[in-house]
Amino acid sequence: MASFKVTTQLTKTEYCKLFLRLSYRQRLYQIITMMGILLLILSIVRFFVKSLLSENVQLFLLAFSIYGLVLFPILIWIRAKKIYASSLGLQGPIEYNFNDQGLTLDASSNRSTFAWGDFGKTEKTRDYLLLFGYNRAAYFLKLKDLQPDQIQFIEDRVAMQSPVIDQKTKK
């Protein structure tokens, strides 16, 4: 396939949703959410059953469950908004130039060039194609901006450069 160019732009809301979704893939965020759910259940059960827990402990459990289930996601959203506001490259259009050697990314007059070996994997979500670099950064392309053959081209190039993973450990 010949080289091709894709221009994409994320709104602040799109970026925050994507940031929140990717954040909750990390084990720490999942643990905090599960603890919040368990503590909320324990707090509710405490109101209907005589408990050994003091009232102060009960309030702490309820407060932590509210933090884990409500405030924590809000804090992540606020963090994403700050990142978006401070990065001019995210606010404007991002131009991706793909070829057989890799890709060049142009965002707000900043140019970065990457070889295919700089990426560990690709992942398709409902709306995006994500390119994950080994530095844990995710580069995003809207699927509506790509043709099926372009998606296949990107996935094939990243897969050819990624280290071979044993099928038993592959998830």
GROMACS .gro file of C-alpha atoms in nm:
model
  171
    1MET     CA    1   0.000   0.000   0.000
    2ALA     CA    2   0.122   0.347  -0.076
    3SER     CA    3   0.165   0.596   0.201
    4PHE     CA    4  -0.147   0.774   0.321
    5LYS     CA    5  -0.243   1.063   0.542
    6VAL     CA    6  -0.515   1.086   0.808
    7THR     CA    7  -0.617   1.397   0.997
    8THR     CA    8  -0.813   1.362   1.319
    9GLN     CA    9  -0.916   1.589   1.602
   10LEU     CA   10  -1.063   1.511   1.942
   11THR     CA   11  -1.294   1.742   2.132
   12LYS     CA   12  -1.235   1.791   2.503
   13THR     CA   13  -1.529   1.562   2.584
   14GLU     CA   14  -1.404   1.287   2.351
   15TYR     CA   15  -1.057   1.309   2.503
   16CYS     CA   16  -1.190   1.298   2.860
   17LYS     CA   17  -1.408   0.994   2.786
   18LEU     CA   18  -1.116   0.813   2.622
   19PHE     CA   19  -0.882   0.908   2.908
   20LEU     CA   20  -1.133   0.781   3.166
   21ARG     CA   21  -1.184   0.455   2.976
   22LEU     CA   22  -0.810   0.393   2.944
   23SER     CA   23  -0.749   0.485   3.308
   24TYR     CA   24  -0.993   0.223   3.430
   25ARG     CA   25  -0.794  -0.047   3.254
   26GLN     CA   26  -0.521  -0.005   3.514
   27ARG     CA   27  -0.538  -0.244   3.807
   28LEU     CA   28  -0.525   0.032   4.074
   29TYR     CA   29  -0.835   0.203   3.938
   30GLN     CA   30  -1.019  -0.129   3.923
   31ILE     CA   31  -0.925  -0.211   4.283
   32ILE     CA   32  -1.043   0.127   4.411
   33THR     CA   33  -1.376   0.082   4.231
   34MET     CA   34  -1.423  -0.270   4.367
   35MET     CA   35  -1.338  -0.154   4.719
   36GLY     CA   36  -1.591   0.127   4.679
   37ILE     CA   37  -1.863  -0.118   4.577
   38LEU     CA   38  -1.782  -0.357   4.863
   39LEU     CA   39  -1.773  -0.078   5.120
   40LEU     CA   40  -2.102   0.062   4.992
   41ILE     CA   41  -2.263  -0.281   5.028
   42LEU     CA   42  -2.115  -0.317   5.377
   43SER     CA   43  -2.245   0.031   5.470
   44ILE     CA   44  -2.595  -0.052   5.348
   45VAL     CA   45  -2.598  -0.388   5.527
   46ARG     CA   46  -2.481  -0.213   5.845
   47PHE     CA   47  -2.799  -0.004   5.854
   48PHE     CA   48  -3.019  -0.316   5.856
   49VAL     CA   49  -2.813  -0.545   6.078
   50LYS     CA   50  -2.674  -0.482   6.422
   51SER     CA   51  -2.302  -0.449   6.371
   52LEU     CA   52  -1.984  -0.457   6.567
   53LEU     CA   53  -1.870  -0.151   6.375
   54SER     CA   54  -1.886   0.181   6.553
   55GLU     CA   55  -2.070   0.472   6.398
   56ASN     CA   56  -1.741   0.646   6.315
   57VAL     CA   57  -1.615   0.342   6.127
   58GLN     CA   58  -1.949   0.324   5.947
   59LEU     CA   59  -1.915   0.685   5.831
   60PHE     CA   60  -1.559   0.618   5.714
   61LEU     CA   61  -1.677   0.318   5.508
   62LEU     CA   62  -1.954   0.524   5.351
   63ALA     CA   63  -1.717   0.815   5.279
   64PHE     CA   64  -1.458   0.589   5.116
   65SER     CA   65  -1.723   0.416   4.906
   66ILE     CA   66  -1.845   0.756   4.783
   67TYR     CA   67  -1.486   0.854   4.706
   68GLY     CA   68  -1.419   0.534   4.510
   69LEU     CA   69  -1.742   0.540   4.314
   70VAL     CA   70  -1.812   0.911   4.262
   71LEU     CA   71  -1.525   1.143   4.347
   72PHE     CA   72  -1.244   0.931   4.199
   73PRO     CA   73  -1.392   0.928   3.846
   74ILE     CA   74  -1.461   1.303   3.876
   75LEU     CA   75  -1.096   1.362   3.970
   76ILE     CA   76  -0.983   1.157   3.669
   77TRP     CA   77  -1.213   1.364   3.444
   78ILE     CA   78  -1.072   1.689   3.586
   79ARG     CA   79  -0.717   1.561   3.530
   80ALA     CA   80  -0.802   1.479   3.168
   81LYS     CA   81  -0.947   1.828   3.117
   82LYS     CA   82  -0.628   1.984   3.253
   83ILE     CA   83  -0.411   1.770   3.026
   84TYR     CA   84  -0.624   1.864   2.725
   85ALA     CA   85  -0.616   2.234   2.814
   86SER     CA   86  -0.238   2.236   2.860
   87SER     CA   87  -0.158   2.049   2.537
   88LEU     CA   88  -0.200   2.251   2.220
   89GLY     CA   89  -0.123   1.936   2.021
   90LEU     CA   90  -0.440   1.769   2.150
   91GLN     CA   91  -0.663   2.069   2.087
   92GLY     CA   92  -0.591   2.111   1.719
   93PRO     CA   93  -0.603   1.870   1.429
   94ILE     CA   94  -0.345   1.592   1.436
   95GLU     CA   95  -0.211   1.473   1.104
   96TYR     CA   96  -0.078   1.117   1.079
   97ASN     CA   97   0.133   1.026   0.774
   98PHE     CA   98   0.172   0.648   0.738
   99ASN     CA   99   0.423   0.464   0.519
  100ASP     CA  100   0.610   0.132   0.519
  101GLN     CA  101   0.882   0.262   0.755
  102GLY     CA  102   0.649   0.407   1.022
  103LEU     CA  103   0.448   0.719   1.081
  104THR     CA  104   0.500   1.090   1.116
  105LEU     CA  105   0.273   1.282   1.348
  106ASP     CA  106   0.216   1.656   1.301
  107ALA     CA  107   0.032   1.840   1.578
  108SER     CA  108   0.035   2.218   1.625
  109SER     CA  109   0.361   2.262   1.433
  110ASN     CA  110   0.535   1.983   1.629
  111ARG     CA  111   0.653   1.688   1.425
  112SER     CA  112   0.737   1.344   1.559
  113THR     CA  113   0.853   1.045   1.358
  114PHE     CA  114   0.808   0.686   1.475
  115ALA     CA  115   0.920   0.355   1.334
  116TRP     CA  116   0.673   0.067   1.345
  117GLY     CA  117   0.894  -0.096   1.607
  118ASP     CA  118   0.809   0.189   1.847
  119PHE     CA  119   0.458   0.047   1.887
  120GLY     CA  120   0.369  -0.255   2.096
  121LYS     CA  121   0.011  -0.313   1.989
  122THR     CA  122  -0.301  -0.173   1.832
  123GLU     CA  123  -0.649  -0.192   1.969
  124LYS     CA  124  -0.984  -0.113   1.816
  125THR     CA  125  -1.261   0.029   2.030
  126ARG     CA  126  -1.606   0.121   1.908
  127ASP     CA  127  -1.489   0.461   1.787
  128TYR     CA  128  -1.107   0.458   1.782
  129LEU     CA  129  -0.800   0.276   1.665
  130LEU     CA  130  -0.540   0.309   1.939
  131LEU     CA  131  -0.167   0.268   1.876
  132PHE     CA  132   0.016   0.189   2.198
  133GLY     CA  133   0.381   0.281   2.217
  134TYR     CA  134   0.625   0.110   2.448
  135ASN     CA  135   0.635   0.432   2.652
  136ARG     CA  136   0.269   0.359   2.749
  137ALA     CA  137   0.143   0.647   2.536
  138ALA     CA  138  -0.163   0.585   2.322
  139TYR     CA  139  -0.200   0.750   1.984
  140PHE     CA  140  -0.558   0.763   1.867
  141LEU     CA  141  -0.730   0.770   1.532
  142LYS     CA  142  -1.103   0.795   1.480
  143LEU     CA  143  -1.226   0.488   1.293
  144LYS     CA  144  -1.459   0.704   1.085
  145ASP     CA  145  -1.149   0.877   0.940
  146LEU     CA  146  -0.995   0.545   0.823
  147GLN     CA  147  -1.073   0.303   0.543
  148PRO     CA  148  -1.077  -0.072   0.625
  149ASP     CA  149  -0.761  -0.132   0.418
  150GLN     CA  150  -0.582   0.148   0.607
  151ILE     CA  151  -0.677  -0.008   0.942
  152GLN     CA  152  -0.547  -0.343   0.821
  153PHE     CA  153  -0.224  -0.182   0.700
  154ILE     CA  154  -0.159  -0.023   1.042
  155GLU     CA  155  -0.247  -0.339   1.235
  156ASP     CA  156  -0.027  -0.554   1.010
  157ARG     CA  157   0.275  -0.324   1.042
  158VAL     CA  158   0.252  -0.309   1.422
  159ALA     CA  159   0.198  -0.686   1.447
  160MET     CA  160   0.504  -0.756   1.228
  161GLN     CA  161   0.725  -0.546   1.457
  162SER     CA  162   0.585  -0.665   1.792
  163PRO     CA  163   0.770  -0.940   1.978
  164VAL     CA  164   0.614  -1.284   1.950
  165ILE     CA  165   0.396  -1.366   2.253
  166ASP     CA  166   0.332  -1.721   2.369
  167GLN     CA  167  -0.032  -1.806   2.292
  168LYS     CA  168  -0.089  -1.929   2.653
  169THR     CA  169  -0.006  -1.587   2.797
  170LYS     CA  170  -0.168  -1.381   2.521
  171LYS     CA  171  -0.491  -1.212   2.629
   0.00000   0.00000   0.00000
